[in-house]
Short mmCIF file of C-alpha atoms in Angstrom, two decimals:
data_model
loop_
_atom_site.label_atom_id
_atom_site.label_comp_id
_atom_site.label_asym_id
_atom_site.label_seq_id
_atom_site.Cartn_x
_atom_site.Cartn_y
_atom_site.Cartn_z
CA MET V 26 190.86 127.52 89.42
CA ASN V 27 188.04 127.67 86.73
CA ILE V 28 185.79 125.11 87.94
CA GLY V 29 183.75 124.65 84.53
CA ILE V 30 187.34 124.04 83.18
CA ASP V 31 187.35 121.25 85.71
CA LEU V 32 183.98 119.50 85.66
CA LEU V 33 184.61 119.58 81.69
CA GLU V 34 187.86 117.25 81.93
CA SER V 35 186.79 115.26 84.24
CA PHE V 36 183.23 114.86 81.72
CA ILE V 37 185.92 113.98 78.74
CA GLY V 38 188.11 112.13 80.97
CA ASN V 39 184.45 109.57 81.55
CA CYS V 40 183.65 109.01 78.10
CA ALA V 41 184.24 107.64 74.72
CA PHE V 42 183.66 109.69 71.82
CA VAL V 43 181.62 109.47 68.89
CA HIS V 44 180.43 112.50 67.58
CA ASP V 45 177.94 111.82 65.04
CA ASP V 46 176.85 115.06 63.10
CA VAL V 47 174.75 113.66 60.12
CA TRP V 48 170.79 115.39 60.60
CA ASP V 49 168.65 114.64 58.07
CA GLU V 50 167.73 118.84 58.13
CA MET V 51 171.42 119.79 57.04
CA ARG V 52 170.55 118.97 53.31
CA ASP V 53 170.59 121.86 50.71
CA ALA V 54 167.92 121.99 48.32
CA GLN V 55 169.84 119.50 46.07
CA GLY V 56 169.72 117.09 48.92
CA ASN V 57 173.84 117.63 49.51
CA LEU V 58 174.57 117.12 53.18
CA ASP V 59 176.42 119.95 54.31
CA TRP V 60 177.79 118.48 57.45
CA ASP V 61 180.90 119.17 58.87
CA GLN V 62 182.50 115.53 59.99
CA PHE V 63 182.95 117.18 64.08
CA SER V 64 184.28 113.50 65.03
CA THR V 65 187.49 114.60 64.65
CA ASN V 66 187.53 117.31 66.86
CA ALA V 67 187.58 114.55 70.32
CA ILE V 68 191.48 114.94 69.23
CA LEU V 69 191.34 118.79 70.20
CA LEU V 70 189.65 117.69 74.53
CA GLY V 71 192.19 115.33 74.74
CA ALA V 72 189.83 112.17 74.62
CA HIS V 73 190.94 109.01 75.64
CA THR V 74 188.87 106.89 72.42
CA ALA V 75 187.53 108.70 69.73
CA VAL V 76 185.32 107.08 67.05
CA LEU V 77 186.55 108.86 63.84
CA ASP V 78 185.01 109.41 60.11
CA SER V 79 188.76 109.59 58.84
CA LEU V 80 192.06 110.78 59.52
CA GLU V 81 192.60 111.49 55.67
CA GLY V 82 191.86 114.90 55.71
CA PHE V 83 194.41 115.90 57.85
CA GLY V 84 197.63 114.61 55.92
CA ASP V 85 200.39 113.02 57.45
CA LEU V 86 202.65 116.03 58.28
CA TYR V 87 200.09 118.19 59.77
CA LEU V 88 198.69 114.83 61.51
CA SER V 89 202.08 114.67 62.76
CA TYR V 90 202.31 118.46 64.23
CA ILE V 91 199.31 117.70 65.82
CA ASN V 92 200.35 114.93 67.68
CA GLN V 93 203.70 116.78 69.06
CA LEU V 94 201.83 119.89 69.81
CA ILE V 95 198.88 117.81 72.08
CA GLY V 96 198.72 114.10 71.11
CA LEU V 97 196.66 112.24 69.81
CA PRO V 98 193.61 110.26 71.76
CA GLN V 99 195.36 106.96 72.74
CA ASN V 100 192.15 105.10 71.01
CA ILE V 101 191.25 106.11 67.83
CA LEU V 102 188.35 103.85 66.13
CA ILE V 103 187.93 104.07 62.12
CA PRO V 104 185.46 101.93 60.93
CA LYS V 105 184.86 101.08 57.32
CA PHE V 106 182.99 104.20 55.36
CA THR V 107 179.54 102.85 53.95
CA GLN V 108 177.22 105.60 54.50
CA GLU V 109 177.41 109.49 56.11
CA SER V 110 176.21 107.94 59.48
CA LEU V 111 179.21 107.33 61.74
CA LEU V 112 176.96 105.77 64.25
CA GLU V 113 175.86 103.59 61.57
CA ASN V 114 179.46 102.45 60.07
CA LEU V 115 180.61 101.53 63.72
CA LEU V 116 177.91 99.42 64.52
CA TYR V 117 178.06 97.32 61.00
CA ASP V 118 182.17 96.96 61.62
CA GLN V 119 182.09 94.21 63.70
CA PRO V 120 185.96 93.88 64.74
CA ILE V 121 186.48 97.69 64.86
CA LEU V 122 182.68 97.66 67.15
CA GLN V 123 184.51 94.70 69.42
CA LYS V 124 187.16 96.53 69.80
CA PHE V 125 184.84 99.49 71.41
CA THR V 126 183.25 97.57 73.67
CA SER V 127 186.43 96.49 74.66
CA ILE V 128 187.64 100.06 75.33
CA VAL V 129 184.25 100.97 76.83
CA GLN V 130 184.11 98.06 78.93
CA GLN V 131 187.87 98.06 80.15
CA LYS V 132 187.43 101.41 81.31
CA LYS V 133 184.35 101.93 82.07
CA LEU V 134 183.42 104.62 79.58
CA ASN V 135 180.36 106.23 79.24
CA ILE V 136 179.57 107.41 75.45
CA SER V 137 179.67 111.02 74.28
CA SER V 138 177.57 112.58 71.15
CA PHE V 139 176.88 115.41 69.24
CA TYR V 140 173.17 114.99 68.40
CA SER V 141 171.51 112.09 70.56
CA ASP V 142 167.80 112.42 68.29
CA VAL V 143 166.01 109.09 68.10
CA GLN V 144 166.72 109.01 64.12
CA LYS V 145 170.69 108.21 65.16
CA PRO V 146 170.26 104.11 66.90
CA PHE V 147 172.42 104.91 69.85
CA ASP V 148 170.07 102.76 71.98
CA THR V 149 171.40 99.89 69.97
CA LEU V 150 174.51 101.03 70.26
CA LEU V 151 174.54 100.67 73.85
CA SER V 152 172.83 97.59 73.75
CA ARG V 153 175.72 96.11 72.08
CA ILE V 154 178.34 97.30 74.34
CA SER V 155 176.56 96.39 77.59
CA THR V 156 177.32 93.90 79.39
CA LEU V 157 175.61 92.55 83.12
CA GLU V 158 179.38 93.96 84.64
CA TYR V 159 178.76 97.58 82.82
CA GLN V 160 176.32 99.36 81.02
CA PRO V 161 177.27 102.31 79.88
CA LYS V 162 174.78 105.67 79.93
CA LEU V 163 174.67 108.20 77.17
CA TYR V 164 174.88 111.87 77.14
CA PRO V 165 173.52 114.01 76.37
CA ASN V 166 170.18 111.06 76.77
CA THR V 167 167.88 110.99 73.99
CA ASP V 168 164.95 112.47 75.95
CA LEU V 169 166.59 115.43 77.24
CA PHE V 170 167.88 116.04 73.69
CA GLU V 171 165.17 115.81 71.72
CA ARG V 172 163.13 118.10 74.54
CA TYR V 173 165.90 120.67 74.64
CA ASN V 174 166.04 120.46 71.28
CA ASP V 175 162.35 121.33 70.27
CA LYS V 176 162.24 124.76 69.74
CA ILE V 177 158.10 124.52 71.03
CA SER V 178 159.18 122.59 74.07
CA ILE V 179 161.74 124.64 74.97
CA ARG V 180 160.27 127.90 74.15
CA LEU V 181 157.75 126.78 76.62
CA GLU V 182 159.94 125.55 78.97
CA LEU V 183 161.79 129.49 78.94
CA GLU V 184 158.65 131.36 79.20
CA LYS V 185 157.47 128.83 82.46
CA GLY V 186 160.91 129.60 83.82
CA HIS V 187 160.13 134.15 83.03
CA PHE V 188 163.78 134.45 81.57
CA PRO V 189 164.26 136.90 79.04
CA VAL V 190 163.28 135.60 75.20
CA PRO V 191 161.87 137.51 71.78
CA GLU V 192 158.20 138.71 71.71
CA GLY V 193 156.76 135.50 70.01
CA MET V 194 154.04 132.74 70.07
CA ILE V 195 153.42 129.32 69.49
CA CYS V 196 151.44 129.12 66.50
CA HIS V 197 148.90 126.46 65.59
CA LYS V 198 147.75 127.21 61.66
CA TYR V 199 148.81 129.34 59.32
CA GLU V 200 146.62 131.78 60.80
CA ASP V 201 148.45 132.39 63.33
CA VAL V 202 151.58 132.58 61.75
CA LYS V 203 149.59 135.52 59.78
CA TYR V 204 148.07 137.12 63.10
CA PHE V 205 151.60 137.43 64.52
CA PHE V 206 153.31 139.27 61.39
CA ARG V 207 150.70 141.26 61.55
CA SER V 208 150.92 141.84 64.61
CA LYS V 209 151.69 145.44 65.86
CA ARG V 210 155.39 144.83 67.34
CA LYS V 211 158.39 147.37 66.45
CA PHE V 212 159.72 145.20 64.17
CA ARG V 213 158.40 143.64 61.39
CA ASN V 214 160.63 140.78 60.41
CA ILE V 215 159.70 137.25 62.18
CA LEU V 216 161.63 133.88 62.43
CA LEU V 217 159.49 130.71 62.05
CA LYS V 218 161.20 127.92 64.00
CA ARG V 219 160.56 124.25 64.68
CA MET V 220 163.35 122.11 64.85
CA HIS V 221 167.25 122.39 65.05
CA TRP V 222 168.34 123.33 61.73
CA ASP V 223 164.60 124.04 60.38
CA SER V 224 164.00 128.41 60.94
CA LYS V 225 162.80 130.32 58.01
CA LEU V 226 162.90 134.26 58.05
CA ILE V 227 160.01 136.09 57.01
CA THR V 228 160.24 139.77 55.85
CA SER V 229 156.97 140.15 53.90
CA GLU V 230 153.72 138.88 53.67
CA TYR V 231 154.25 137.66 50.03
CA GLU V 232 157.37 135.29 51.19
CA LEU V 233 154.91 134.23 54.56
CA HIS V 234 152.44 133.10 51.84
CA ARG V 235 154.88 131.56 49.35
CA VAL V 236 156.10 129.46 52.11
CA SER V 237 152.92 128.07 53.75
CA SER V 238 152.25 124.94 51.95
CA GLN V 239 156.11 124.17 53.65
CA LEU V 240 154.97 125.06 57.27
CA GLN V 241 154.75 122.33 60.08
CA TYR V 242 152.76 123.22 62.53
CA PRO V 243 153.07 123.30 65.42
CA CYS V 244 156.03 126.09 65.34
CA VAL V 245 157.29 128.99 66.88
CA ALA V 246 156.74 133.04 65.33
CA GLU V 247 159.17 135.03 66.87
CA THR V 248 160.36 138.76 65.74
CA CYS V 249 163.67 139.35 64.67
CA TYR V 250 165.40 142.07 66.37
CA GLU V 251 166.88 144.76 64.07
CA ASN V 252 168.64 146.55 66.70
CA ILE V 253 171.23 143.30 67.73
CA THR V 254 174.36 145.02 69.11
CA SER V 255 175.70 141.66 69.63
CA SER V 256 174.70 137.93 69.57
CA PRO V 257 176.62 136.03 71.85
CA VAL V 258 177.15 132.47 72.82
CA SER V 259 177.61 130.59 76.28
CA HIS V 260 178.68 127.40 76.77
CA PHE V 261 177.64 125.50 80.31
CA ILE V 262 178.95 121.74 81.91
CA ALA V 263 176.36 120.12 84.07
CA TRP V 264 177.98 117.51 85.35
CA ALA V 265 178.85 114.96 88.68
CA GLY V 266 176.06 117.14 89.90
CA GLN V 267 177.49 120.57 89.94
CA ALA V 268 176.99 123.18 86.88
CA SER V 269 179.89 125.98 85.78
CA HIS V 270 180.36 128.41 83.08
CA LEU V 271 182.82 127.47 80.55
CA PHE V 272 183.54 130.29 78.23
CA THR V 273 181.06 132.74 76.21
CA LEU V 274 181.91 133.74 72.62
CA GLU V 275 180.90 136.07 69.55
CA GLN V 276 178.94 134.60 67.14
CA ILE V 277 179.72 136.35 63.60
CA ILE V 278 176.55 136.77 62.06
CA HIS V 279 175.41 137.67 58.13
CA ASN V 280 172.49 138.11 57.05
CA TRP V 281 170.91 135.36 59.46
CA LYS V 282 173.70 133.29 58.54
CA HIS V 283 176.89 131.47 61.24
CA TYR V 284 179.60 132.10 59.80
CA GLY V 285 182.02 131.43 63.09
CA ASN V 286 183.03 132.79 66.25
CA GLY V 287 185.50 135.11 68.20
CA SER V 288 186.71 136.22 71.18
CA TRP V 289 183.75 138.25 72.89
CA LYS V 290 184.82 141.30 74.56
CA PRO V 291 181.35 142.69 75.83
CA ASN V 292 180.78 146.61 75.52
CA ASN V 293 179.14 146.39 79.64
CA PRO V 294 180.78 143.67 82.16
CA ILE V 295 177.07 143.47 83.76
CA PHE V 296 176.45 141.84 80.08
CA ALA V 297 178.83 139.16 80.97
CA ASP V 298 177.30 138.52 84.85
CA ARG V 299 173.82 138.05 83.33
CA ILE V 300 174.83 136.29 80.29
CA ILE V 301 176.04 133.81 83.06
CA SER V 302 173.09 133.63 85.44
CA CYS V 303 170.67 133.37 82.94
CA GLY V 304 172.50 129.97 81.78
CA MET V 305 172.91 128.47 85.50
CA GLU V 306 169.80 129.00 86.40
CA PHE V 307 168.39 127.68 83.35
CA LEU V 308 170.70 124.48 84.44
CA SER V 309 169.13 124.67 87.90
CA ILE V 310 165.47 124.06 86.58
CA ASP V 311 166.26 120.51 85.31
CA ASN V 312 169.27 118.91 87.16
CA GLY V 313 169.12 115.78 84.64
CA TYR V 314 171.31 117.14 82.02
CA ASN V 315 174.63 115.91 82.01
CA GLY V 316 177.58 117.31 79.81
CA VAL V 317 177.57 120.56 77.83
CA LEU V 318 175.38 123.28 76.85
CA GLY V 319 175.49 126.38 74.61
CA VAL V 320 173.12 129.09 75.18
CA ASP V 321 172.17 131.74 72.36
CA PHE V 322 171.78 135.38 72.99
CA VAL V 323 170.89 138.03 71.48
CA ILE V 324 171.95 142.01 72.95
CA THR V 325 169.86 144.96 71.71
CA ASN V 326 170.54 149.19 71.67
CA ASN V 327 168.34 149.13 74.69
CA ASN V 328 170.46 146.75 76.41
CA GLU V 329 167.81 144.08 76.46
CA ILE V 330 169.90 140.33 77.02
CA LEU V 331 167.19 137.88 75.11
CA ILE V 332 168.03 134.46 74.69
CA VAL V 333 167.42 133.19 71.41
CA ASP V 334 168.34 129.17 71.78
CA ILE V 335 169.85 126.57 73.48
CA ASN V 336 171.80 123.70 72.35
CA PRO V 337 172.30 120.77 74.25
CA ARG V 338 175.51 119.29 73.26
CA PHE V 339 178.86 120.50 72.13
CA ASN V 340 178.97 123.38 69.99
CA ALA V 341 180.73 123.81 67.27
CA SER V 342 182.94 126.26 68.64
CA THR V 343 183.46 124.15 71.89
CA TYR V 344 185.98 122.40 71.30
CA PRO V 345 188.35 124.72 69.88
CA VAL V 346 188.04 126.96 72.70
CA PHE V 347 188.46 124.77 75.22
CA PHE V 348 191.68 123.78 72.87
CA LEU V 349 192.97 126.88 73.65
CA SER V 350 192.24 126.79 77.36
CA ARG V 351 194.34 123.43 77.33
CA MET V 352 196.94 125.50 75.54
CA GLY V 353 197.33 127.67 78.36
CA PHE V 354 195.77 130.24 76.87
CA ASP V 355 194.03 133.01 79.14
CA LEU V 356 190.85 133.56 77.30
CA ASP V 357 190.38 137.28 78.30
CA ASN V 358 193.57 138.46 77.36
CA ILE V 359 193.58 137.32 73.81
CA VAL V 360 191.37 138.17 70.67
CA PHE V 361 190.89 134.51 68.24
CA VAL V 362 188.44 134.17 65.48
CA ILE V 363 186.56 130.65 64.31
CA ARG V 364 185.51 130.06 60.73
CA ALA V 365 185.06 127.79 58.20
CA ILE V 366 186.29 127.58 54.64
CA GLU V 367 184.29 125.51 51.63
CA GLU V 368 187.51 124.72 49.52
CA ASP V 369 188.99 122.22 47.68
CA LEU V 370 191.91 120.94 48.81
CA SER V 371 194.26 117.93 48.87
CA ASN V 372 194.65 118.13 52.29
CA LEU V 373 195.13 120.08 55.29
CA SER V 374 199.24 119.52 55.11
CA SER V 375 199.23 121.58 51.73
CA ILE V 376 198.07 124.78 54.16
CA PHE V 377 200.58 123.63 57.08
CA CYS V 378 203.26 123.28 54.66
CA ASP V 379 203.46 126.98 53.30
CA ASP V 380 206.29 129.28 54.33
CA ARG V 381 203.23 131.83 54.94
CA PHE V 382 201.83 129.36 57.89
CA VAL V 383 202.50 130.65 61.16
CA PRO V 384 202.35 127.42 63.57
CA LEU V 385 200.25 128.39 67.02
CA THR V 386 202.57 129.44 69.89
CA SER V 387 201.90 130.73 73.55
CA GLU V 388 201.94 134.54 71.70
CA GLY V 389 199.15 132.88 68.98
CA GLY V 390 199.20 131.75 65.71
CA MET V 391 196.87 129.41 63.08
CA PHE V 392 195.59 126.32 64.22
CA LEU V 393 193.80 124.07 61.55
CA PHE V 394 190.83 121.02 62.30
CA GLN V 395 187.83 119.78 61.13
CA PRO V 396 188.93 118.65 58.11
CA VAL V 397 185.51 117.33 56.07
CA TRP V 398 186.99 114.42 54.34
CA ASP V 399 184.51 113.90 50.55
CA PHE V 400 185.33 109.96 50.35
CA THR V 401 184.59 110.23 46.80
CA HIS V 402 186.53 112.54 45.02
CA LYS V 403 190.05 111.78 47.94
CA CYS V 404 189.69 115.29 48.72
CA VAL V 405 189.03 117.85 51.80
CA HIS V 406 185.81 120.19 50.42
CA LYS V 407 185.62 122.17 53.74
CA PHE V 408 187.66 122.83 56.82
CA THR V 409 187.83 125.20 60.02
CA TYR V 410 190.37 127.33 61.29
CA LEU V 411 191.21 129.52 64.18
CA CYS V 412 193.54 132.48 64.61
CA VAL V 413 195.24 133.49 67.59
CA ALA V 414 196.64 136.89 68.14
CA ASN V 415 196.82 139.08 71.72
CA ASP V 416 195.40 142.48 69.54
CA ILE V 417 192.99 142.46 67.01
CA GLU V 418 195.81 144.38 64.23
CA THR V 419 197.76 141.28 64.69
CA LEU V 420 194.58 138.83 63.94
CA SER V 421 193.24 140.76 61.28
CA ARG V 422 196.68 140.13 59.11
CA LEU V 423 196.95 136.09 60.42
CA ASP V 424 193.34 136.39 59.21
CA ASN V 425 194.34 137.55 55.77
CA ILE V 426 197.11 135.35 55.17
CA LEU V 427 195.80 132.04 56.11
CA ASN V 428 193.03 133.07 53.44
CA SER V 429 195.74 133.90 51.00
CA ILE V 430 197.07 130.48 51.33
CA VAL V 431 194.13 128.47 50.48
CA GLN V 432 193.69 130.49 47.36
CA ASP V 433 196.78 129.65 46.51
CA VAL V 434 197.25 126.10 47.85
CA LYS V 435 193.17 124.91 46.51
CA LEU V 436 192.69 122.63 43.95
#
């Protein structure tokens, strides 16, 4: 019996999902928003009620397949698209907001968000959908989200709790950063962190000087370890006064950029136990948190296990891995990979209808999700896929086939 899965199922059943992932720090140098439209991932969870950006990216045939495979939410609400923020669109679409309010009040649902930062008007949403009879709550609440998402405050909490973290220091001025970079450390490169999606890799003093005018203080300077053997992310759930581990995955990282996730097979089973105990201990120091929490680790070839990040929310990989659990897969006895692809497609049905596509069964296969719908050009310009198998060779074959299909059907 997996207590964590039971807690997550209880949480999902208690909430309406408004997973708006728009975050200003995710814009590229040209100001374009690199978003993933996480809203449709509520489908993978078996959510009762979900507010979505769009279903256009799936295409009719693939959407019908998903409905047959796992079913769609009973209530799917799609507000009129006027801007990038799903939450703002919900607030300005009065008929949809009224329907949403009716469902929340009738079912006594709370609200599950993806990001709960202060820039998102969830307080406005809560006030508009509340009545004297019932006032829904937001998970995670804004205060805890802001505290955990801030790299300075979370570094202080981890240090105070004597958790294993990379060597580093909180810098209040440029001279502090320069001092840390020049300090006698085994590894030269450093990371500068301040907020989510706001990290800079510094490999030389010239690079440090070049970005000096861009730095904001305070910030965290941390050593970049060059002897990393694994970068696992472990998912936890805190709900109804209980906390539990859900699952641990391997992060696919190249040149400090995250490209996806896969099944994690630790070289030493002790690593898994230590990671779980770290996450559970972190949750125990603050029992006010409710929802999913992701903890990023690195394992060095000296068998050091270090916490490098706390993600106070559903993680991108929480959805597909819980989906595998819903499908009845034993996560310890399969191999899988989760990756995003940036290619323009008419919709996901164009991949699904290819003769080479291998639909997901109890033996494994392919699954497509999270289409990012381009409202201007009326196409999918990014999506995420999941390949599942019983062995590495089959997994690699499925992965190669899927990528070949994408190259053939892309616009």
